[in-house]
Amino acid sequence: MNSPLPPISGECHPVVAPTPVRGGRSTAPDLARGLMLALIAVANVPYFILGRPHVAGAHAQSDNPADLVAQTLTIAGVDSRVYPMFAFLFGYGIVQLYRRQLASGAEPATARRLLRRRHWTMLLFGLVHAALLWHGDILGTYALAGLVLVWLFLKRSDRSLKVWAGVFLAVPALLVVAAFVGAAMGAGSTVGGGGIGSSGPLDTNGAQGYFNAMGVRLEAWGFYTIPVALFTMIVPAAILLGMVAARRRLLDEPADHVPLLKRIAAIGLTVGWGTGLLQALQNLEVLGLDRTFESVFTPLHMLGGFFGGIGYIAVFGLISVRLERLRESPRPGSFTWAVQALGKRSLTGYLCQSLIFSPIFAAWGLGLGEHLSSWSAVVLAFVAWLVGLLVAAKLEGAGHRGPAEWALRRVAYPK
């Protein structure tokens, strides 16, 4: 983190500022980001349930029917499905920004320096976020992935990106094979591994004392969250496919890609929900297998999450097509307009969730996580998302950027 941010010269080819708050943006990417934040809240909030044994992932052990319903839906449809979505949209945004710079007359080298500066800034934001509030921060993970992938793949062909995405996906696929081979050889309790959204450092939010908890969070972030996300290769693969999709304007012009979006949605959701349901049934103990076999299903759940996340993106693209056919743009004050406003301020919306969850539920704060159950945690996740939605709507109505977007712009864009 002591490396200086790469300077950007704009003397001959000035760097273009981000897309204006009003106008000039496609509906589908912002709509997807806004809806995605609801799923992120649902995925993260179980980590704030304190003082209870954990079962699948971060979910608290419970016999309450409402809790089991909440856990089943979350495991099947949300856990390990959200972060591939985020990674795909991150890769999509990389190409959007790069092309916007080139269209303005910037040299390719200048545009790449801007991307590097932006990613270094995101890494700094992630470090601060993890230190102050949330060990599961994903900004740092995507920033590191962006630094490497832009350097290696930005100038590569679509075919090259797709081939390498397949190579990256071979890693979790091999983990799946290893897990089931291990189970067949009687090593079910030890084979498998974590994924984004799996167990991880479950006691992090139970650390007492703010500064002690800060150290625990940073350790978990640096030695669990980032390595697991990067080295399982799900995130890099999703970023590369997001870059390919942006080159084809899949979400910028979704009406031109409806058949493809339908195929992606059908395949992605079938695989995603199918593998998720298997993990959920194991959590309900209806498969007749010991709980130690959850580690066998974890790699499959993680790999299925990649397909499920991409499937959700396709669904959001299809929703935007439907909305655009009903009217040219979301009506100010409507729910869709507010979701799109939140998507424009997704960084602020993401950090806002931590500002709500951590001080209220973590042990160093009010410690109310001891009173959470799985079903109530899901309800509060949607409440936190709605708070972000209202804040974004107010900012949109006033024509203001989100505070996090404003700060990122101040650092990443030259004066």
Short mmCIF file of C-alpha atoms in Angstrom, two decimals:
data_model
loop_
_atom_site.label_atom_id
_atom_site.label_comp_id
_atom_site.label_asym_id
_atom_site.label_seq_id
_atom_site.Cartn_x
_atom_site.Cartn_y
_atom_site.Cartn_z
CA MET A 1 0.00 0.00 0.00
CA ASN A 2 3.05 2.29 0.15
CA SER A 3 3.34 2.33 -3.64
CA PRO A 4 2.50 5.73 -5.09
CA LEU A 5 -0.52 6.10 -7.32
CA PRO A 6 0.54 6.28 -10.96
CA PRO A 7 0.35 9.87 -12.17
CA ILE A 8 -1.89 10.71 -15.10
CA SER A 9 -0.97 13.38 -17.52
CA GLY A 10 -3.76 15.17 -19.31
CA GLU A 11 -1.81 17.85 -21.10
CA CYS A 12 -2.42 16.62 -24.64
CA HIS A 13 -5.32 14.25 -24.13
CA PRO A 14 -7.43 15.29 -21.15
CA VAL A 15 -9.08 12.56 -19.13
CA VAL A 16 -12.86 12.61 -19.31
CA ALA A 17 -14.78 12.91 -16.06
CA PRO A 18 -17.20 10.13 -15.11
CA THR A 19 -20.57 9.89 -16.81
CA PRO A 20 -22.88 12.66 -15.59
CA VAL A 21 -25.27 11.89 -12.75
CA ARG A 22 -28.25 12.60 -14.99
CA GLY A 23 -28.43 11.27 -18.54
CA GLY A 24 -25.86 9.51 -20.69
CA ARG A 25 -26.11 6.15 -18.91
CA SER A 26 -27.59 2.81 -19.88
CA THR A 27 -30.45 1.52 -17.76
CA ALA A 28 -29.46 -2.14 -17.44
CA PRO A 29 -26.05 -1.88 -15.70
CA ASP A 30 -27.34 0.56 -13.07
CA LEU A 31 -30.52 -1.43 -12.56
CA ALA A 32 -28.44 -4.58 -12.07
CA ARG A 33 -26.12 -2.86 -9.58
CA GLY A 34 -29.03 -1.44 -7.61
CA LEU A 35 -30.83 -4.78 -7.32
CA MET A 36 -27.56 -6.58 -6.66
CA LEU A 37 -27.04 -4.50 -3.51
CA ALA A 38 -30.16 -6.07 -1.98
CA LEU A 39 -28.65 -9.52 -2.50
CA ILE A 40 -25.30 -8.37 -1.09
CA ALA A 41 -27.05 -7.26 2.09
CA VAL A 42 -28.78 -10.64 2.40
CA ALA A 43 -25.49 -12.48 1.81
CA ASN A 44 -23.53 -10.46 4.38
CA VAL A 45 -25.96 -10.08 7.26
CA PRO A 46 -25.67 -13.69 8.59
CA TYR A 47 -22.11 -12.88 9.63
CA PHE A 48 -23.57 -10.49 12.20
CA ILE A 49 -25.58 -13.18 14.01
CA LEU A 50 -23.60 -13.58 17.22
CA GLY A 51 -23.37 -16.19 19.94
CA ARG A 52 -24.75 -19.19 18.03
CA PRO A 53 -23.17 -22.23 16.38
CA HIS A 54 -22.93 -21.96 12.62
CA VAL A 55 -23.97 -24.51 10.04
CA ALA A 56 -23.73 -23.99 6.26
CA GLY A 57 -21.67 -20.91 5.52
CA ALA A 58 -22.29 -18.24 8.13
CA HIS A 59 -25.85 -19.32 8.91
CA ALA A 60 -26.75 -19.81 12.56
CA GLN A 61 -27.98 -23.19 13.73
CA SER A 62 -31.73 -23.14 14.29
CA ASP A 63 -34.81 -25.37 14.33
CA ASN A 64 -37.20 -22.47 13.81
CA PRO A 65 -39.19 -23.03 10.57
CA ALA A 66 -38.94 -19.35 9.59
CA ASP A 67 -35.16 -19.46 10.03
CA LEU A 68 -34.90 -22.63 7.96
CA VAL A 69 -36.94 -21.11 5.15
CA ALA A 70 -34.73 -18.00 5.17
CA GLN A 71 -31.58 -20.11 5.18
CA THR A 72 -32.80 -22.36 2.37
CA LEU A 73 -33.67 -19.46 0.08
CA THR A 74 -30.42 -17.65 0.89
CA ILE A 75 -28.19 -20.68 0.38
CA ALA A 76 -29.92 -21.69 -2.84
CA GLY A 77 -30.25 -18.27 -4.44
CA VAL A 78 -27.86 -15.79 -2.84
CA ASP A 79 -24.78 -17.25 -1.13
CA SER A 80 -21.78 -17.38 -3.50
CA ARG A 81 -23.98 -15.98 -6.27
CA VAL A 82 -23.69 -12.27 -5.49
CA TYR A 83 -19.95 -11.71 -5.77
CA PRO A 84 -19.65 -13.17 -9.28
CA MET A 85 -22.38 -10.69 -10.23
CA PHE A 86 -20.37 -7.85 -8.72
CA ALA A 87 -17.21 -9.07 -10.47
CA PHE A 88 -18.98 -9.32 -13.84
CA LEU A 89 -20.29 -5.75 -13.53
CA PHE A 90 -16.86 -4.59 -12.39
CA GLY A 91 -15.31 -6.01 -15.56
CA TYR A 92 -18.11 -4.47 -17.59
CA GLY A 93 -17.35 -1.08 -16.07
CA ILE A 94 -13.64 -1.37 -16.85
CA VAL A 95 -14.35 -1.58 -20.58
CA GLN A 96 -17.00 1.14 -20.42
CA LEU A 97 -14.56 3.55 -18.78
CA TYR A 98 -11.70 2.63 -21.12
CA ARG A 99 -13.81 3.13 -24.23
CA ARG A 100 -15.18 6.41 -22.96
CA GLN A 101 -11.64 7.70 -22.54
CA LEU A 102 -10.64 6.61 -26.04
CA ALA A 103 -13.76 8.18 -27.53
CA SER A 104 -12.79 11.47 -25.90
CA GLY A 105 -9.43 11.45 -27.68
CA ALA A 106 -7.29 10.10 -24.84
CA GLU A 107 -4.34 7.90 -25.74
CA PRO A 108 -4.70 4.20 -24.81
CA ALA A 109 -1.77 4.52 -22.40
CA THR A 110 -3.47 7.46 -20.66
CA ALA A 111 -6.71 5.50 -20.33
CA ARG A 112 -4.86 2.53 -18.86
CA ARG A 113 -3.13 4.79 -16.34
CA LEU A 114 -6.52 6.10 -15.30
CA LEU A 115 -7.74 2.56 -14.73
CA ARG A 116 -4.66 1.77 -12.65
CA ARG A 117 -5.14 4.89 -10.56
CA ARG A 118 -8.81 4.05 -10.06
CA HIS A 119 -7.97 0.52 -8.95
CA TRP A 120 -5.27 1.70 -6.54
CA THR A 121 -7.82 4.08 -5.07
CA MET A 122 -10.36 1.27 -4.72
CA LEU A 123 -7.74 -0.83 -2.94
CA LEU A 124 -7.21 2.02 -0.48
CA PHE A 125 -10.97 2.30 0.04
CA GLY A 126 -11.14 -1.44 0.65
CA LEU A 127 -8.37 -1.31 3.24
CA VAL A 128 -10.11 1.49 5.12
CA HIS A 129 -13.48 -0.26 4.86
CA ALA A 130 -12.05 -3.50 6.25
CA ALA A 131 -10.20 -1.72 9.04
CA LEU A 132 -13.14 0.38 10.17
CA LEU A 133 -16.19 -1.80 9.58
CA TRP A 134 -16.29 -5.07 7.64
CA HIS A 135 -13.79 -7.89 7.16
CA GLY A 136 -15.67 -9.18 4.12
CA ASP A 137 -14.90 -6.07 2.05
CA ILE A 138 -14.75 -6.90 -1.66
CA LEU A 139 -13.43 -3.59 -2.99
CA GLY A 140 -9.84 -4.56 -2.34
CA THR A 141 -10.31 -7.93 -4.00
CA TYR A 142 -11.68 -6.42 -7.19
CA ALA A 143 -9.09 -3.67 -7.18
CA LEU A 144 -6.25 -6.19 -7.07
CA ALA A 145 -7.91 -8.30 -9.74
CA GLY A 146 -8.44 -5.21 -11.87
CA LEU A 147 -4.80 -4.17 -11.62
CA VAL A 148 -3.63 -7.57 -12.86
CA LEU A 149 -6.34 -8.29 -15.42
CA VAL A 150 -6.18 -4.86 -17.08
CA TRP A 151 -2.43 -5.26 -17.43
CA LEU A 152 -2.70 -8.76 -18.89
CA PHE A 153 -5.95 -8.79 -20.84
CA LEU A 154 -7.27 -5.35 -21.75
CA LYS A 155 -5.75 -5.49 -25.24
CA ARG A 156 -6.47 -9.18 -25.81
CA SER A 157 -9.16 -10.45 -28.18
CA ASP A 158 -12.60 -11.58 -27.06
CA ARG A 159 -11.64 -15.15 -27.86
CA SER A 160 -8.55 -14.92 -25.65
CA LEU A 161 -10.58 -13.54 -22.75
CA LYS A 162 -13.15 -16.32 -23.04
CA VAL A 163 -10.46 -19.00 -23.22
CA TRP A 164 -8.74 -17.65 -20.11
CA ALA A 165 -12.05 -17.37 -18.28
CA GLY A 166 -12.50 -21.07 -18.99
CA VAL A 167 -8.99 -21.80 -17.73
CA PHE A 168 -9.71 -19.92 -14.51
CA LEU A 169 -12.97 -21.82 -14.03
CA ALA A 170 -11.04 -25.08 -14.28
CA VAL A 171 -9.65 -24.34 -10.79
CA PRO A 172 -12.98 -24.52 -8.92
CA ALA A 173 -14.01 -27.39 -11.20
CA LEU A 174 -10.95 -29.33 -10.04
CA LEU A 175 -11.85 -28.50 -6.44
CA VAL A 176 -15.27 -30.06 -7.05
CA VAL A 177 -13.67 -33.23 -8.42
CA ALA A 178 -11.20 -33.36 -5.53
CA ALA A 179 -13.99 -32.92 -3.01
CA PHE A 180 -16.06 -35.79 -4.35
CA VAL A 181 -13.04 -38.06 -4.83
CA GLY A 182 -12.07 -37.31 -1.26
CA ALA A 183 -15.58 -38.13 -0.10
CA ALA A 184 -15.50 -41.43 -1.97
CA MET A 185 -12.22 -42.25 -0.23
CA GLY A 186 -13.67 -41.45 3.15
CA ALA A 187 -12.18 -37.96 3.56
CA GLY A 188 -15.46 -36.06 3.44
CA SER A 189 -14.71 -34.15 6.61
CA THR A 190 -11.51 -32.68 5.30
CA VAL A 191 -11.94 -32.24 1.59
CA GLY A 192 -13.42 -29.07 0.18
CA GLY A 193 -12.82 -25.48 0.86
CA GLY A 194 -14.26 -22.13 1.45
CA GLY A 195 -15.65 -19.88 -1.14
CA ILE A 196 -16.97 -16.39 -1.06
CA GLY A 197 -19.85 -16.61 1.31
CA SER A 198 -18.64 -19.80 3.03
CA SER A 199 -17.73 -20.06 6.68
CA GLY A 200 -14.50 -18.13 6.93
CA PRO A 201 -13.63 -16.25 10.15
CA LEU A 202 -17.11 -16.49 11.67
CA ASP A 203 -16.22 -14.90 14.99
CA THR A 204 -14.83 -11.66 13.52
CA ASN A 205 -17.88 -9.56 14.39
CA GLY A 206 -17.89 -11.04 17.88
CA ALA A 207 -14.52 -9.44 18.74
CA GLN A 208 -14.79 -7.14 21.75
CA GLY A 209 -13.39 -3.61 21.74
CA TYR A 210 -13.23 -1.52 18.61
CA PHE A 211 -9.45 -1.43 18.17
CA ASN A 212 -9.08 -5.11 18.96
CA ALA A 213 -11.84 -5.83 16.43
CA MET A 214 -10.01 -3.67 13.89
CA GLY A 215 -6.99 -5.94 14.06
CA VAL A 216 -9.17 -9.04 13.78
CA ARG A 217 -10.95 -7.59 10.76
CA LEU A 218 -7.75 -6.70 8.94
CA GLU A 219 -6.31 -10.15 9.57
CA ALA A 220 -9.46 -11.82 8.25
CA TRP A 221 -9.58 -9.51 5.23
CA GLY A 222 -5.94 -9.99 4.29
CA PHE A 223 -5.60 -13.69 5.01
CA TYR A 224 -9.06 -15.00 4.15
CA THR A 225 -11.36 -12.72 2.15
CA ILE A 226 -8.90 -11.62 -0.52
CA PRO A 227 -6.99 -14.91 -1.01
CA VAL A 228 -10.13 -17.06 -1.16
CA ALA A 229 -11.83 -14.71 -3.62
CA LEU A 230 -8.81 -14.47 -5.91
CA PHE A 231 -7.29 -17.93 -5.82
CA THR A 232 -10.53 -19.84 -6.35
CA MET A 233 -10.53 -17.93 -9.68
CA ILE A 234 -14.28 -17.27 -9.70
CA VAL A 235 -13.79 -13.49 -9.48
CA PRO A 236 -11.14 -13.23 -12.26
CA ALA A 237 -13.26 -15.39 -14.58
CA ALA A 238 -16.35 -13.26 -13.97
CA ILE A 239 -14.40 -10.04 -14.57
CA LEU A 240 -13.09 -11.31 -17.91
CA LEU A 241 -16.56 -12.31 -19.08
CA GLY A 242 -17.85 -8.93 -17.97
CA MET A 243 -15.22 -7.31 -20.17
CA VAL A 244 -16.30 -9.42 -23.14
CA ALA A 245 -19.95 -8.54 -22.51
CA ALA A 246 -19.12 -4.83 -22.40
CA ARG A 247 -17.30 -5.03 -25.73
CA ARG A 248 -20.49 -6.46 -27.21
CA ARG A 249 -22.65 -3.90 -25.33
CA LEU A 250 -24.72 -6.70 -23.84
CA LEU A 251 -26.21 -4.48 -21.13
CA ASP A 252 -25.87 -1.15 -22.91
CA GLU A 253 -28.11 -2.41 -25.70
CA PRO A 254 -29.93 -5.37 -24.13
CA ALA A 255 -32.83 -5.19 -26.60
CA ASP A 256 -30.39 -6.29 -29.32
CA HIS A 257 -29.37 -9.37 -27.33
CA VAL A 258 -32.64 -10.75 -25.97
CA PRO A 259 -32.17 -14.35 -27.26
CA LEU A 260 -28.66 -14.50 -25.80
CA LEU A 261 -29.80 -13.02 -22.49
CA LYS A 262 -32.60 -15.58 -22.28
CA ARG A 263 -30.16 -18.45 -22.86
CA ILE A 264 -27.73 -17.11 -20.27
CA ALA A 265 -30.54 -16.64 -17.75
CA ALA A 266 -31.96 -20.13 -18.32
CA ILE A 267 -28.63 -21.93 -18.08
CA GLY A 268 -27.22 -19.76 -15.31
CA LEU A 269 -30.23 -19.94 -13.01
CA THR A 270 -30.73 -23.66 -13.61
CA VAL A 271 -27.14 -24.45 -12.64
CA GLY A 272 -27.02 -21.81 -9.90
CA TRP A 273 -30.25 -22.75 -8.17
CA GLY A 274 -29.68 -26.48 -8.75
CA THR A 275 -26.30 -26.55 -7.03
CA GLY A 276 -27.54 -24.11 -4.39
CA LEU A 277 -30.53 -26.30 -3.62
CA LEU A 278 -28.23 -29.27 -3.08
CA GLN A 279 -26.30 -27.31 -0.45
CA ALA A 280 -29.55 -26.07 1.08
CA LEU A 281 -30.93 -29.62 1.36
CA GLN A 282 -27.73 -30.71 3.06
CA ASN A 283 -28.19 -27.84 5.50
CA LEU A 284 -31.72 -29.13 6.23
CA GLU A 285 -30.20 -32.61 6.81
CA VAL A 286 -32.59 -34.26 4.37
CA LEU A 287 -29.88 -35.91 2.25
CA GLY A 288 -28.98 -38.36 5.00
CA LEU A 289 -25.35 -37.22 5.10
CA ASP A 290 -23.36 -36.13 8.12
CA ARG A 291 -22.71 -32.39 8.52
CA THR A 292 -19.02 -33.00 7.89
CA PHE A 293 -19.94 -33.55 4.24
CA GLU A 294 -20.87 -29.88 3.85
CA SER A 295 -17.24 -29.27 2.90
CA VAL A 296 -17.76 -31.67 -0.01
CA PHE A 297 -20.63 -29.60 -1.39
CA THR A 298 -18.98 -26.23 -0.84
CA PRO A 299 -16.81 -26.22 -4.02
CA LEU A 300 -19.83 -27.27 -6.11
CA HIS A 301 -21.94 -24.56 -4.49
CA MET A 302 -19.21 -22.03 -5.23
CA LEU A 303 -18.83 -23.06 -8.88
CA GLY A 304 -22.59 -23.07 -9.34
CA GLY A 305 -22.62 -19.58 -7.86
CA PHE A 306 -20.62 -18.32 -10.82
CA PHE A 307 -23.32 -19.49 -13.22
CA GLY A 308 -26.10 -18.26 -10.96
CA GLY A 309 -24.57 -14.81 -10.68
CA ILE A 310 -24.20 -14.44 -14.45
CA GLY A 311 -27.76 -15.71 -14.81
CA TYR A 312 -29.02 -12.95 -12.53
CA ILE A 313 -27.22 -10.37 -14.65
CA ALA A 314 -29.05 -11.67 -17.71
CA VAL A 315 -32.38 -11.48 -15.87
CA PHE A 316 -31.72 -7.86 -14.93
CA GLY A 317 -30.89 -7.13 -18.55
CA LEU A 318 -34.20 -8.65 -19.64
CA ILE A 319 -36.05 -6.64 -17.00
CA SER A 320 -34.50 -3.45 -18.35
CA VAL A 321 -35.65 -4.39 -21.87
CA ARG A 322 -39.18 -4.81 -20.59
CA LEU A 323 -39.08 -1.49 -18.75
CA GLU A 324 -37.67 0.35 -21.74
CA ARG A 325 -40.48 -1.01 -23.90
CA LEU A 326 -43.06 0.30 -21.44
CA ARG A 327 -41.55 3.77 -21.38
CA GLU A 328 -38.34 5.43 -22.52
CA SER A 329 -36.87 5.93 -19.06
CA PRO A 330 -37.95 5.32 -15.45
CA ARG A 331 -40.29 8.01 -14.17
CA PRO A 332 -38.69 10.23 -11.47
CA GLY A 333 -39.88 9.09 -8.07
CA SER A 334 -40.75 5.57 -9.23
CA PHE A 335 -39.27 2.43 -7.67
CA THR A 336 -37.32 1.61 -10.83
CA TRP A 337 -35.94 5.14 -10.95
CA ALA A 338 -34.79 4.80 -7.32
CA VAL A 339 -33.14 1.43 -7.98
CA GLN A 340 -31.31 2.90 -10.94
CA ALA A 341 -30.26 5.86 -8.78
CA LEU A 342 -28.82 3.42 -6.25
CA GLY A 343 -27.02 1.58 -9.05
CA LYS A 344 -25.36 4.84 -10.09
CA ARG A 345 -24.13 5.13 -6.50
CA SER A 346 -23.39 1.46 -5.88
CA LEU A 347 -20.16 2.19 -4.01
CA THR A 348 -22.00 4.47 -1.58
CA GLY A 349 -24.82 1.93 -1.28
CA TYR A 350 -22.38 -0.87 -0.51
CA LEU A 351 -20.54 1.09 2.17
CA CYS A 352 -23.83 2.31 3.62
CA GLN A 353 -24.75 -1.27 4.50
CA SER A 354 -21.61 -1.65 6.59
CA LEU A 355 -22.32 1.67 8.31
CA ILE A 356 -25.68 0.22 9.36
CA PHE A 357 -24.76 -3.38 10.16
CA SER A 358 -21.44 -3.07 11.98
CA PRO A 359 -22.15 -0.45 14.69
CA ILE A 360 -25.57 -1.93 15.44
CA PHE A 361 -24.91 -5.68 15.35
CA ALA A 362 -21.16 -6.23 15.97
CA ALA A 363 -19.96 -6.88 19.51
CA TRP A 364 -17.80 -3.74 19.54
CA GLY A 365 -20.94 -1.66 18.87
CA LEU A 366 -24.39 -2.19 20.30
CA GLY A 367 -24.00 -5.95 20.02
CA LEU A 368 -27.58 -6.50 18.88
CA GLY A 369 -26.42 -9.36 16.68
CA GLU A 370 -26.98 -11.60 19.70
CA HIS A 371 -30.71 -11.07 19.21
CA LEU A 372 -30.75 -11.76 15.47
CA SER A 373 -32.18 -14.88 13.89
CA SER A 374 -31.85 -15.94 10.27
CA TRP A 375 -35.29 -14.69 9.24
CA SER A 376 -35.01 -11.39 11.12
CA ALA A 377 -31.53 -10.84 9.67
CA VAL A 378 -32.94 -11.13 6.14
CA VAL A 379 -35.69 -8.64 6.98
CA LEU A 380 -33.12 -6.19 8.35
CA ALA A 381 -30.94 -6.71 5.27
CA PHE A 382 -33.79 -5.45 3.10
CA VAL A 383 -34.38 -2.57 5.52
CA ALA A 384 -30.72 -1.56 5.14
CA TRP A 385 -31.07 -1.79 1.36
CA LEU A 386 -34.18 0.40 1.46
CA VAL A 387 -32.28 2.99 3.49
CA GLY A 388 -29.64 3.08 0.76
CA LEU A 389 -32.41 3.30 -1.83
CA LEU A 390 -33.94 6.34 -0.13
CA VAL A 391 -30.56 8.06 0.22
CA ALA A 392 -29.77 7.43 -3.45
CA ALA A 393 -33.19 8.74 -4.51
CA LYS A 394 -32.64 11.94 -2.53
CA LEU A 395 -29.21 12.41 -4.10
CA GLU A 396 -30.58 11.71 -7.58
CA GLY A 397 -33.37 14.22 -7.11
CA ALA A 398 -30.85 16.84 -6.06
CA GLY A 399 -28.46 15.96 -8.90
CA HIS A 400 -25.64 14.94 -6.53
CA ARG A 401 -23.22 12.04 -6.71
CA GLY A 402 -22.88 9.61 -3.85
CA PRO A 403 -20.24 10.65 -1.29
CA ALA A 404 -18.13 7.57 -2.00
CA GLU A 405 -18.28 8.19 -5.75
CA TRP A 406 -17.34 11.81 -5.15
CA ALA A 407 -14.32 10.77 -3.07
CA LEU A 408 -13.24 8.19 -5.64
CA ARG A 409 -13.48 10.77 -8.38
CA ARG A 410 -11.44 13.32 -6.40
CA VAL A 411 -8.57 10.87 -6.00
CA ALA A 412 -8.71 8.90 -9.25
CA TYR A 413 -9.31 11.71 -11.74
CA PRO A 414 -6.71 14.40 -12.37
CA LYS A 415 -7.60 18.02 -11.76
#
